[in-house]
Amino acid sequence: MASASSSLRKWAWVHKWSSIVCTAFMLLLCITGLPLIFHEEIDDLLHEQVKAAVVPEGTPLVDLDRAVARGLAAAPKTVAHFLIWDPDDANSLLLSVGPSIEANPTDNRIIRVDAHTGAFLDAPDVTKRFTYIMLKLHTDMFAGLPGKLFLGFMGILFCAAIVSGIVVYAPSMRKLDFGAYRRERPRIVRWLDLHNMAGILLVIWMLVVGFTGVINTWADLVIKIWQFGQLAEMTSQYADRPLVTQPASLTAAVATAQQAQPDMKPAFVAFPGSIFSSKSHYGIFMRGNTPLTAKLLRPALIDAVTGKLTDTRNLPWYVATLLVSQPLHFGDYGGMPLKIIWAVLDIITIVVLITGLYLWLRRRQSGSSVERMLAATQAASHDPVLTS
Amino acid sequence: MTGASRGASRGPSPGARRRTIGQIFGIPLLIALLSAIGLVSALIGDGIWDSISWITLLLPILLCSFFLLKPQR
């Protein structure tokens, strides 16, 4: 009994301190994450976009080399890093360009081109957008990789708070029914009940969204490991070749990749020298057709000099984990109803954070420690928080 | 005051009886399981898989509002 209560005290300590440290940042993450669930809808609402021509199904795509050339013509002094098949609109292609191939791709500009005519559509400056500001606050607080890793650490503390919260939930509920909400009691009791009830109901969702968020903060590192691991391995015999600046036909390269993976579709192309390819290869990233396999990309490396297939492999487990963790964090894989559910669960998480913060402040104010509270739970049949 | 929790095996009201770990975590475990199914199911496919996801993840939201709005016994 004594050791059980001392271990309980340790868990209570973990719950208290992990929560105190991460709560402010978790509130920031929950609040900025809320509009991000609907970022497409918000962008559509706030920003005019030149629409691509709507064409009958089965219309062949434009010659990709031409589309790239026309896109680049609209953005002088830039080079193409990636060509992306717009996941939200089959009629447009997105060309991601930077000042040089070595430039950091997070600062890239996006140029939209019509997927069937190759016509330039627009090149919006997304950095002024509401959703972009929310995204930056949410991912790195405008502090780059250190900010990202810091938020990842806050996410780990959040997970620790959830796990320890499960443990301290038990003594709290010794004398209460599941879902008990003592509405006639003072606010501190009502909010304790609300905190316990919402926390335990959302426990898996909060853990999954919290931990997949943590994994996302490691994305830059995961990509680096992949570059020096699998990518280097696949292209090791070409390591000494210089950067190919006049690559072979992209259209033919994509067709070759498509031939090697007939049941997959291209998701994006990484141009030679960009972070997702070697200096002398096109990296054609193919995707499957279900929500899961659409995320699990498979790169086909096409020699940018000869246009021949060099190698194609499944991504290693650590990149696959990152790719699967993204939809689980964003909630964008089950249509609009899932997005709405995601938003409500996010709001309930904010409630859990605020009630937790309030309980800590009140207990501190009244000088009652968690330890005494726990002792009181065991000693009295009275409500624990009132017997301090 | 302390009688209900100390000696007597049966308290004056059901609310005073101590619950076992199984009683405390039974329903939460079930909900956790359903949430896990819901989180994975929409990844597997569309259509019915999405619906399973919506229903299982809606459940904690509905329970939350039910407990909050339920009239006092």
Short mmCIF file of C-alpha atoms in Angstrom, two decimals:
data_model
loop_
_atom_site.label_atom_id
_atom_site.label_comp_id
_atom_site.label_asym_id
_atom_site.label_seq_id
_atom_site.Cartn_x
_atom_site.Cartn_y
_atom_site.Cartn_z
CA MET A 1 0.00 0.00 0.00
CA ALA A 2 2.79 2.36 0.97
CA SER A 3 4.75 1.64 -2.19
CA ALA A 4 1.61 1.91 -4.29
CA SER A 5 0.88 5.36 -2.94
CA SER A 6 4.49 6.47 -3.30
CA SER A 7 4.53 5.38 -6.93
CA LEU A 8 1.23 7.18 -7.35
CA ARG A 9 2.88 10.29 -5.93
CA LYS A 10 5.62 9.97 -8.55
CA TRP A 11 3.05 9.72 -11.33
CA ALA A 12 1.21 12.72 -9.93
CA TRP A 13 4.51 14.60 -9.95
CA VAL A 14 5.11 13.64 -13.61
CA HIS A 15 1.56 14.68 -14.51
CA LYS A 16 1.92 18.02 -12.78
CA TRP A 17 5.31 19.04 -14.13
CA SER A 18 5.00 17.71 -17.69
CA SER A 19 1.68 19.57 -17.93
CA ILE A 20 2.95 22.81 -16.42
CA VAL A 21 5.85 22.99 -18.87
CA CYS A 22 3.93 22.12 -22.03
CA THR A 23 0.47 23.65 -21.45
CA ALA A 24 1.16 27.13 -22.85
CA PHE A 25 2.73 25.66 -26.00
CA MET A 26 0.03 23.02 -26.32
CA LEU A 27 -2.58 25.78 -26.22
CA LEU A 28 -0.70 27.56 -29.00
CA LEU A 29 -0.57 24.31 -31.00
CA CYS A 30 -4.25 23.50 -30.48
CA ILE A 31 -5.38 27.02 -31.38
CA THR A 32 -3.19 27.38 -34.48
CA GLY A 33 -3.93 23.79 -35.47
CA LEU A 34 -7.67 24.42 -35.54
CA PRO A 35 -7.73 26.61 -38.70
CA LEU A 36 -5.05 24.40 -40.26
CA ILE A 37 -7.49 21.48 -40.34
CA PHE A 38 -9.47 23.56 -42.86
CA HIS A 39 -6.55 25.27 -44.59
CA GLU A 40 -7.77 24.45 -48.10
CA GLU A 41 -11.26 25.77 -47.45
CA ILE A 42 -9.88 28.91 -45.78
CA ASP A 43 -7.46 29.57 -48.64
CA ASP A 44 -10.27 29.08 -51.15
CA LEU A 45 -12.40 31.53 -49.23
CA LEU A 46 -9.77 34.22 -48.65
CA HIS A 47 -7.75 34.06 -51.86
CA GLU A 48 -8.71 34.20 -55.48
CA GLN A 49 -7.13 31.45 -57.52
CA VAL A 50 -6.94 31.26 -61.29
CA LYS A 51 -8.87 28.13 -62.11
CA ALA A 52 -7.43 25.53 -64.44
CA ALA A 53 -9.52 24.60 -67.46
CA VAL A 54 -12.00 21.85 -66.65
CA VAL A 55 -11.59 19.09 -69.19
CA PRO A 56 -13.40 15.80 -69.84
CA GLU A 57 -12.02 12.85 -67.91
CA GLY A 58 -9.24 11.01 -69.71
CA THR A 59 -7.81 14.13 -71.39
CA PRO A 60 -4.06 13.50 -71.61
CA LEU A 61 -1.68 15.65 -69.61
CA VAL A 62 0.34 18.35 -71.26
CA ASP A 63 3.90 17.52 -72.25
CA LEU A 64 5.59 17.91 -68.85
CA ASP A 65 8.77 19.51 -70.20
CA ARG A 66 6.64 22.17 -71.79
CA ALA A 67 4.66 22.74 -68.60
CA VAL A 68 7.91 23.15 -66.65
CA ALA A 69 9.35 25.52 -69.26
CA ARG A 70 6.24 27.69 -69.22
CA GLY A 71 6.17 27.71 -65.45
CA LEU A 72 9.83 28.75 -65.24
CA ALA A 73 9.26 31.45 -67.87
CA ALA A 74 6.86 33.06 -65.41
CA ALA A 75 9.53 33.14 -62.68
CA PRO A 76 12.80 34.35 -64.17
CA LYS A 77 16.09 33.55 -62.39
CA THR A 78 14.69 30.47 -60.69
CA VAL A 79 15.23 26.75 -61.13
CA ALA A 80 12.74 23.95 -60.65
CA HIS A 81 13.07 21.80 -57.51
CA PHE A 82 9.86 19.79 -57.69
CA LEU A 83 6.89 19.24 -59.95
CA ILE A 84 3.83 18.19 -57.94
CA TRP A 85 0.56 16.72 -59.17
CA ASP A 86 -1.88 18.90 -57.22
CA PRO A 87 -3.52 16.47 -54.77
CA ASP A 88 -6.62 18.68 -54.55
CA ASP A 89 -7.11 19.50 -58.22
CA ALA A 90 -6.34 17.05 -61.02
CA ASN A 91 -6.38 19.94 -63.51
CA SER A 92 -3.34 21.74 -62.19
CA LEU A 93 0.34 21.06 -61.62
CA LEU A 94 2.45 22.81 -59.01
CA LEU A 95 6.00 23.79 -59.82
CA SER A 96 8.15 24.47 -56.77
CA VAL A 97 11.04 26.79 -57.66
CA GLY A 98 13.98 28.33 -55.82
CA PRO A 99 16.74 30.82 -56.69
CA SER A 100 19.22 27.94 -57.08
CA ILE A 101 19.07 24.17 -56.79
CA GLU A 102 21.01 24.33 -53.50
CA ALA A 103 18.60 26.87 -51.94
CA ASN A 104 16.53 25.74 -48.96
CA PRO A 105 13.31 24.36 -50.45
CA THR A 106 11.21 25.58 -47.52
CA ASP A 107 11.59 29.07 -49.05
CA ASN A 108 10.48 27.88 -52.48
CA ARG A 109 7.76 29.60 -54.48
CA ILE A 110 4.89 27.67 -55.98
CA ILE A 111 3.90 28.27 -59.60
CA ARG A 112 0.61 26.80 -60.76
CA VAL A 113 0.33 25.51 -64.32
CA ASP A 114 -2.61 24.04 -66.16
CA ALA A 115 -2.15 20.28 -66.26
CA HIS A 116 -3.64 19.90 -69.73
CA THR A 117 -2.62 23.04 -71.61
CA GLY A 118 0.56 23.89 -69.72
CA ALA A 119 -0.64 27.48 -69.41
CA PHE A 120 0.70 29.53 -66.50
CA LEU A 121 -2.09 30.06 -63.94
CA ASP A 122 -0.63 32.03 -61.04
CA ALA A 123 2.22 32.20 -58.55
CA PRO A 124 0.62 33.30 -55.29
CA ASP A 125 2.77 34.65 -52.48
CA VAL A 126 1.54 32.32 -49.75
CA THR A 127 3.78 33.85 -47.06
CA LYS A 128 1.26 36.64 -46.41
CA ARG A 129 -1.61 34.23 -45.97
CA PHE A 130 -3.39 33.62 -42.69
CA THR A 131 -2.93 29.86 -43.08
CA TYR A 132 0.81 30.28 -43.69
CA ILE A 133 1.23 32.33 -40.50
CA MET A 134 -0.77 29.71 -38.57
CA LEU A 135 1.36 26.96 -40.11
CA LYS A 136 4.62 28.68 -39.17
CA LEU A 137 3.41 29.29 -35.61
CA HIS A 138 2.26 25.69 -35.44
CA THR A 139 5.42 24.05 -36.81
CA ASP A 140 8.35 26.17 -35.64
CA MET A 141 7.11 29.51 -34.25
CA PHE A 142 9.20 31.23 -37.00
CA ALA A 143 12.33 29.83 -35.31
CA GLY A 144 13.43 27.25 -37.89
CA LEU A 145 14.69 23.82 -36.96
CA PRO A 146 15.40 24.68 -33.29
CA GLY A 147 11.82 25.92 -32.93
CA LYS A 148 10.54 22.76 -34.55
CA LEU A 149 12.54 20.46 -32.29
CA PHE A 150 11.53 22.51 -29.26
CA LEU A 151 7.84 22.07 -30.10
CA GLY A 152 8.57 18.38 -30.62
CA PHE A 153 9.93 18.23 -27.10
CA MET A 154 6.79 19.95 -25.81
CA GLY A 155 4.84 17.25 -27.66
CA ILE A 156 6.79 14.55 -25.83
CA LEU A 157 5.93 16.23 -22.53
CA PHE A 158 2.29 16.32 -23.63
CA CYS A 159 2.41 12.56 -24.24
CA ALA A 160 4.01 12.10 -20.80
CA ALA A 161 1.21 14.19 -19.29
CA ILE A 162 -1.40 11.99 -20.99
CA VAL A 163 0.17 8.71 -19.85
CA SER A 164 0.65 9.93 -16.27
CA GLY A 165 -2.86 11.35 -16.47
CA ILE A 166 -4.20 7.83 -17.08
CA VAL A 167 -2.46 6.65 -13.91
CA VAL A 168 -3.71 9.47 -11.68
CA TYR A 169 -7.18 9.08 -13.17
CA ALA A 170 -7.66 5.88 -11.17
CA PRO A 171 -7.50 7.27 -7.59
CA SER A 172 -9.60 10.22 -8.71
CA MET A 173 -12.38 7.89 -9.85
CA ARG A 174 -12.36 5.42 -6.92
CA LYS A 175 -15.75 6.60 -5.72
CA LEU A 176 -17.21 7.99 -8.90
CA ASP A 177 -19.06 6.51 -11.83
CA PHE A 178 -17.52 6.72 -15.27
CA GLY A 179 -18.36 10.10 -16.74
CA ALA A 180 -19.45 11.55 -13.40
CA TYR A 181 -20.08 15.30 -13.60
CA ARG A 182 -21.13 16.80 -10.29
CA ARG A 183 -22.93 19.81 -11.65
CA GLU A 184 -24.23 21.07 -8.30
CA ARG A 185 -20.72 21.33 -6.85
CA PRO A 186 -18.36 24.35 -6.95
CA ARG A 187 -16.46 25.08 -10.11
CA ILE A 188 -13.26 23.38 -8.96
CA VAL A 189 -15.12 20.07 -8.62
CA ARG A 190 -17.01 20.49 -11.87
CA TRP A 191 -13.83 21.31 -13.76
CA LEU A 192 -12.00 18.39 -12.16
CA ASP A 193 -14.79 16.12 -13.37
CA LEU A 194 -14.70 17.70 -16.82
CA HIS A 195 -10.91 17.37 -16.97
CA ASN A 196 -11.07 13.69 -15.98
CA MET A 197 -13.98 12.84 -18.24
CA ALA A 198 -12.79 14.61 -21.40
CA GLY A 199 -9.20 13.54 -20.79
CA ILE A 200 -10.00 9.85 -20.51
CA LEU A 201 -12.48 9.93 -23.43
CA LEU A 202 -9.96 11.51 -25.78
CA VAL A 203 -6.90 9.70 -24.50
CA ILE A 204 -6.07 7.72 -27.66
CA TRP A 205 -6.83 10.55 -30.04
CA MET A 206 -4.69 12.98 -28.05
CA LEU A 207 -1.84 10.47 -27.83
CA VAL A 208 -1.93 9.69 -31.55
CA VAL A 209 -2.22 13.29 -32.71
CA GLY A 210 0.36 14.38 -30.13
CA PHE A 211 2.90 11.74 -30.97
CA THR A 212 2.48 11.94 -34.76
CA GLY A 213 3.04 15.68 -34.34
CA VAL A 214 6.30 14.90 -32.56
CA ILE A 215 7.32 12.59 -35.41
CA ASN A 216 6.60 15.39 -37.89
CA THR A 217 9.07 17.66 -36.10
CA TRP A 218 11.77 15.15 -37.00
CA ALA A 219 10.93 15.30 -40.74
CA ASP A 220 14.03 17.31 -41.72
CA LEU A 221 16.27 14.84 -39.91
CA VAL A 222 14.46 11.82 -41.37
CA ILE A 223 14.94 13.20 -44.89
CA LYS A 224 18.65 13.79 -44.22
CA ILE A 225 19.05 10.21 -43.00
CA TRP A 226 17.27 8.97 -46.12
CA GLN A 227 19.50 11.09 -48.37
CA PHE A 228 22.69 9.71 -46.85
CA GLY A 229 21.23 6.22 -46.52
CA GLN A 230 18.95 4.73 -49.13
CA LEU A 231 19.25 7.50 -51.73
CA ALA A 232 23.05 7.49 -51.59
CA GLU A 233 23.02 3.71 -51.83
CA MET A 234 20.72 3.68 -54.87
CA THR A 235 22.88 6.18 -56.72
CA SER A 236 26.31 5.23 -55.35
CA GLN A 237 27.79 4.42 -58.77
CA TYR A 238 26.84 7.90 -59.99
CA ALA A 239 28.15 9.75 -56.95
CA ASP A 240 30.94 11.43 -58.90
CA ARG A 241 28.80 12.65 -61.78
CA PRO A 242 28.35 16.41 -61.92
CA LEU A 243 24.99 18.12 -61.61
CA VAL A 244 22.91 17.61 -64.74
CA THR A 245 21.60 21.03 -65.75
CA GLN A 246 20.13 20.03 -69.12
CA PRO A 247 18.34 16.83 -68.15
CA ALA A 248 16.74 14.38 -70.57
CA SER A 249 12.99 14.57 -71.26
CA LEU A 250 10.89 14.65 -68.09
CA THR A 251 7.83 13.33 -69.91
CA ALA A 252 9.79 10.26 -70.99
CA ALA A 253 11.26 9.86 -67.50
CA VAL A 254 7.79 9.85 -65.91
CA ALA A 255 6.59 7.37 -68.54
CA THR A 256 9.54 5.09 -67.69
CA ALA A 257 8.73 5.30 -63.98
CA GLN A 258 5.08 4.60 -64.74
CA GLN A 259 6.09 1.50 -66.71
CA ALA A 260 8.08 0.20 -63.75
CA GLN A 261 5.08 0.74 -61.43
CA PRO A 262 2.00 0.31 -63.60
CA ASP A 263 -0.47 0.31 -60.69
CA MET A 264 0.82 3.56 -59.20
CA LYS A 265 0.51 7.22 -60.17
CA PRO A 266 3.12 9.96 -60.05
CA ALA A 267 2.85 12.18 -56.96
CA PHE A 268 5.81 14.46 -57.58
CA VAL A 269 9.11 14.74 -59.38
CA ALA A 270 12.32 15.83 -57.68
CA PHE A 271 14.66 17.47 -60.19
CA PRO A 272 18.36 16.52 -60.31
CA GLY A 273 20.25 18.17 -57.45
CA SER A 274 17.17 18.79 -55.25
CA ILE A 275 16.98 17.32 -51.74
CA PHE A 276 14.89 14.33 -52.86
CA SER A 277 17.19 13.17 -55.64
CA SER A 278 20.80 12.78 -56.73
CA LYS A 279 22.67 15.32 -58.82
CA SER A 280 22.10 13.31 -61.98
CA HIS A 281 18.69 11.70 -61.48
CA TYR A 282 15.07 12.56 -61.63
CA GLY A 283 13.40 11.24 -58.48
CA ILE A 284 9.90 10.26 -59.59
CA PHE A 285 7.81 9.57 -56.49
CA MET A 286 4.90 7.25 -57.18
CA ARG A 287 1.83 6.84 -55.01
CA GLY A 288 -0.79 4.11 -54.61
CA ASN A 289 -4.57 4.42 -54.71
CA THR A 290 -5.85 3.93 -51.15
CA PRO A 291 -5.51 6.66 -48.48
CA LEU A 292 -2.66 4.68 -46.94
CA THR A 293 -0.74 3.75 -50.09
CA ALA A 294 -1.28 7.25 -51.47
CA LYS A 295 0.96 8.42 -48.62
CA LEU A 296 3.49 5.60 -48.89
CA LEU A 297 5.46 6.91 -51.82
CA ARG A 298 7.83 4.81 -53.86
CA PRO A 299 10.70 6.61 -55.60
CA ALA A 300 11.88 5.61 -59.07
CA LEU A 301 15.25 7.10 -59.92
CA ILE A 302 15.58 7.90 -63.61
CA ASP A 303 19.00 8.69 -65.01
CA ALA A 304 18.71 12.31 -66.15
CA VAL A 305 21.36 11.79 -68.85
CA THR A 306 20.15 8.57 -70.49
CA GLY A 307 16.51 8.62 -69.37
CA LYS A 308 16.81 4.99 -68.18
CA LEU A 309 15.54 3.58 -64.88
CA THR A 310 18.38 3.30 -62.36
CA ASP A 311 16.50 1.84 -59.40
CA THR A 312 13.16 1.82 -57.61
CA ARG A 313 12.60 0.74 -54.02
CA ASN A 314 10.11 1.13 -51.23
CA LEU A 315 11.02 3.87 -48.78
CA PRO A 316 12.71 2.64 -45.58
CA TRP A 317 10.59 2.21 -42.44
CA TYR A 318 11.60 5.55 -40.90
CA VAL A 319 10.41 7.55 -43.91
CA ALA A 320 7.29 5.36 -44.18
CA THR A 321 6.56 6.08 -40.50
CA LEU A 322 6.88 9.80 -41.14
CA LEU A 323 4.60 9.64 -44.18
CA VAL A 324 1.92 7.64 -42.35
CA SER A 325 2.13 9.89 -39.30
CA GLN A 326 1.21 12.93 -41.40
CA PRO A 327 -2.45 12.11 -42.16
CA LEU A 328 -2.90 10.86 -38.60
CA HIS A 329 -1.79 14.27 -37.39
CA PHE A 330 -3.66 16.39 -39.95
CA GLY A 331 -6.95 14.44 -39.95
CA ASP A 332 -7.25 14.98 -43.71
CA TYR A 333 -7.81 11.37 -44.71
CA GLY A 334 -11.51 10.82 -44.14
CA GLY A 335 -13.33 13.61 -45.91
CA MET A 336 -15.02 16.68 -44.43
CA PRO A 337 -16.83 14.79 -41.61
CA LEU A 338 -13.48 13.60 -40.24
CA LYS A 339 -12.10 17.15 -40.42
CA ILE A 340 -15.06 18.42 -38.40
CA ILE A 341 -14.61 15.63 -35.85
CA TRP A 342 -10.91 16.52 -35.70
CA ALA A 343 -11.80 20.15 -35.00
CA VAL A 344 -14.24 19.24 -32.20
CA LEU A 345 -11.71 16.89 -30.62
CA ASP A 346 -9.14 19.69 -30.84
CA ILE A 347 -11.52 22.05 -29.03
CA ILE A 348 -12.17 19.44 -26.32
CA THR A 349 -8.39 19.11 -25.94
CA ILE A 350 -8.24 22.87 -25.34
CA VAL A 351 -10.89 22.35 -22.62
CA VAL A 352 -8.73 19.63 -21.02
CA LEU A 353 -5.72 21.98 -21.08
CA ILE A 354 -7.57 24.93 -19.60
CA THR A 355 -9.35 22.95 -16.88
CA GLY A 356 -6.01 21.32 -15.98
CA LEU A 357 -4.34 24.70 -15.76
CA TYR A 358 -7.17 26.04 -13.61
CA LEU A 359 -7.02 23.06 -11.24
CA TRP A 360 -3.29 23.54 -10.77
CA LEU A 361 -3.65 27.27 -10.11
CA ARG A 362 -6.47 26.78 -7.61
CA ARG A 363 -4.67 24.04 -5.74
CA ARG A 364 -1.54 26.16 -5.57
CA GLN A 365 -3.57 29.09 -4.31
CA SER A 366 -5.18 27.11 -1.52
CA GLY A 367 -1.80 25.64 -0.60
CA SER A 368 -3.05 22.14 -1.11
CA SER A 369 -0.59 19.83 -2.78
CA VAL A 370 -1.49 16.90 -4.98
CA GLU A 371 -0.03 14.63 -2.33
CA ARG A 372 -2.42 15.91 0.29
CA MET A 373 -5.19 15.69 -2.18
CA LEU A 374 -4.40 12.05 -2.82
CA ALA A 375 -4.21 11.35 0.89
CA ALA A 376 -7.56 13.02 1.29
CA THR A 377 -9.05 10.82 -1.41
CA GLN A 378 -8.13 7.79 0.58
CA ALA A 379 -9.09 9.13 4.00
CA ALA A 380 -12.38 10.81 3.42
CA SER A 381 -15.54 9.93 1.63
CA HIS A 382 -15.85 13.61 0.99
CA ASP A 383 -14.84 15.16 -2.26
CA PRO A 384 -11.05 15.24 -2.38
CA VAL A 385 -10.53 18.75 -3.61
CA LEU A 386 -12.63 20.30 -0.87
CA THR A 387 -10.85 18.69 2.03
CA SER A 388 -7.64 20.67 1.98
CA MET B 1 -17.54 10.56 7.80
CA THR B 2 -14.89 7.98 7.15
CA GLY B 3 -17.12 5.03 7.90
CA ALA B 4 -18.26 4.57 4.35
CA SER B 5 -14.81 4.10 2.95
CA ARG B 6 -13.13 2.47 5.92
CA GLY B 7 -14.81 -0.50 7.55
CA ALA B 8 -18.13 -1.08 5.92
CA SER B 9 -18.00 -3.14 2.78
CA ARG B 10 -21.27 -1.66 1.66
CA GLY B 11 -21.56 2.10 1.85
CA PRO B 12 -24.76 3.99 2.41
CA SER B 13 -24.94 4.97 -1.25
CA PRO B 14 -23.53 3.31 -4.34
CA GLY B 15 -21.44 6.44 -4.93
CA ALA B 16 -19.37 5.75 -1.83
CA ARG B 17 -18.28 2.25 -2.79
CA ARG B 18 -14.68 1.93 -3.90
CA ARG B 19 -14.26 0.76 -7.44
CA THR B 20 -11.71 -1.71 -8.68
CA ILE B 21 -9.18 -0.91 -11.40
CA GLY B 22 -11.25 -3.04 -13.77
CA GLN B 23 -14.38 -1.03 -13.04
CA ILE B 24 -12.54 2.27 -13.44
CA PHE B 25 -10.82 1.43 -16.72
CA GLY B 26 -13.36 -0.92 -18.32
CA ILE B 27 -15.31 1.60 -20.37
CA PRO B 28 -12.31 3.86 -21.08
CA LEU B 29 -10.47 0.84 -22.49
CA LEU B 30 -13.37 0.03 -24.78
CA ILE B 31 -13.53 3.63 -26.01
CA ALA B 32 -9.76 3.68 -26.50
CA LEU B 33 -10.02 0.53 -28.61
CA LEU B 34 -12.82 2.00 -30.73
CA SER B 35 -10.85 5.23 -31.20
CA ALA B 36 -7.84 3.25 -32.37
CA ILE B 37 -10.00 1.37 -34.87
CA GLY B 38 -11.44 4.66 -36.08
CA LEU B 39 -8.04 6.28 -36.50
CA VAL B 40 -6.76 3.41 -38.62
CA SER B 41 -9.89 2.59 -40.59
CA ALA B 42 -10.04 5.77 -42.70
CA LEU B 43 -6.42 5.11 -43.66
CA ILE B 44 -7.29 1.70 -45.08
CA GLY B 45 -9.90 2.77 -47.57
CA ASP B 46 -12.73 5.14 -48.48
CA GLY B 47 -16.50 4.72 -48.27
CA ILE B 48 -17.43 2.34 -45.48
CA TRP B 49 -13.95 2.68 -43.93
CA ASP B 50 -14.45 6.42 -43.62
CA SER B 51 -17.87 5.88 -42.02
CA ILE B 52 -16.42 3.51 -39.40
CA SER B 53 -13.90 6.20 -38.61
CA TRP B 54 -16.57 8.91 -38.26
CA ILE B 55 -18.76 6.82 -35.97
CA THR B 56 -16.02 5.57 -33.65
CA LEU B 57 -14.40 9.00 -33.31
CA LEU B 58 -17.74 10.73 -32.87
CA LEU B 59 -18.47 8.48 -29.90
CA PRO B 60 -16.22 10.26 -27.35
CA ILE B 61 -17.69 13.61 -28.45
CA LEU B 62 -21.25 12.34 -27.95
CA LEU B 63 -20.40 10.79 -24.58
CA CYS B 64 -18.79 14.02 -23.46
CA SER B 65 -21.88 16.07 -24.30
CA PHE B 66 -24.15 13.40 -22.81
CA PHE B 67 -22.38 13.45 -19.43
CA LEU B 68 -22.31 17.24 -19.38
CA LEU B 69 -25.96 17.69 -20.30
CA LYS B 70 -27.43 14.68 -18.51
CA PRO B 71 -29.99 15.80 -15.93
CA GLN B 72 -29.07 15.19 -12.30
CA ARG B 73 -30.23 11.90 -10.80
#
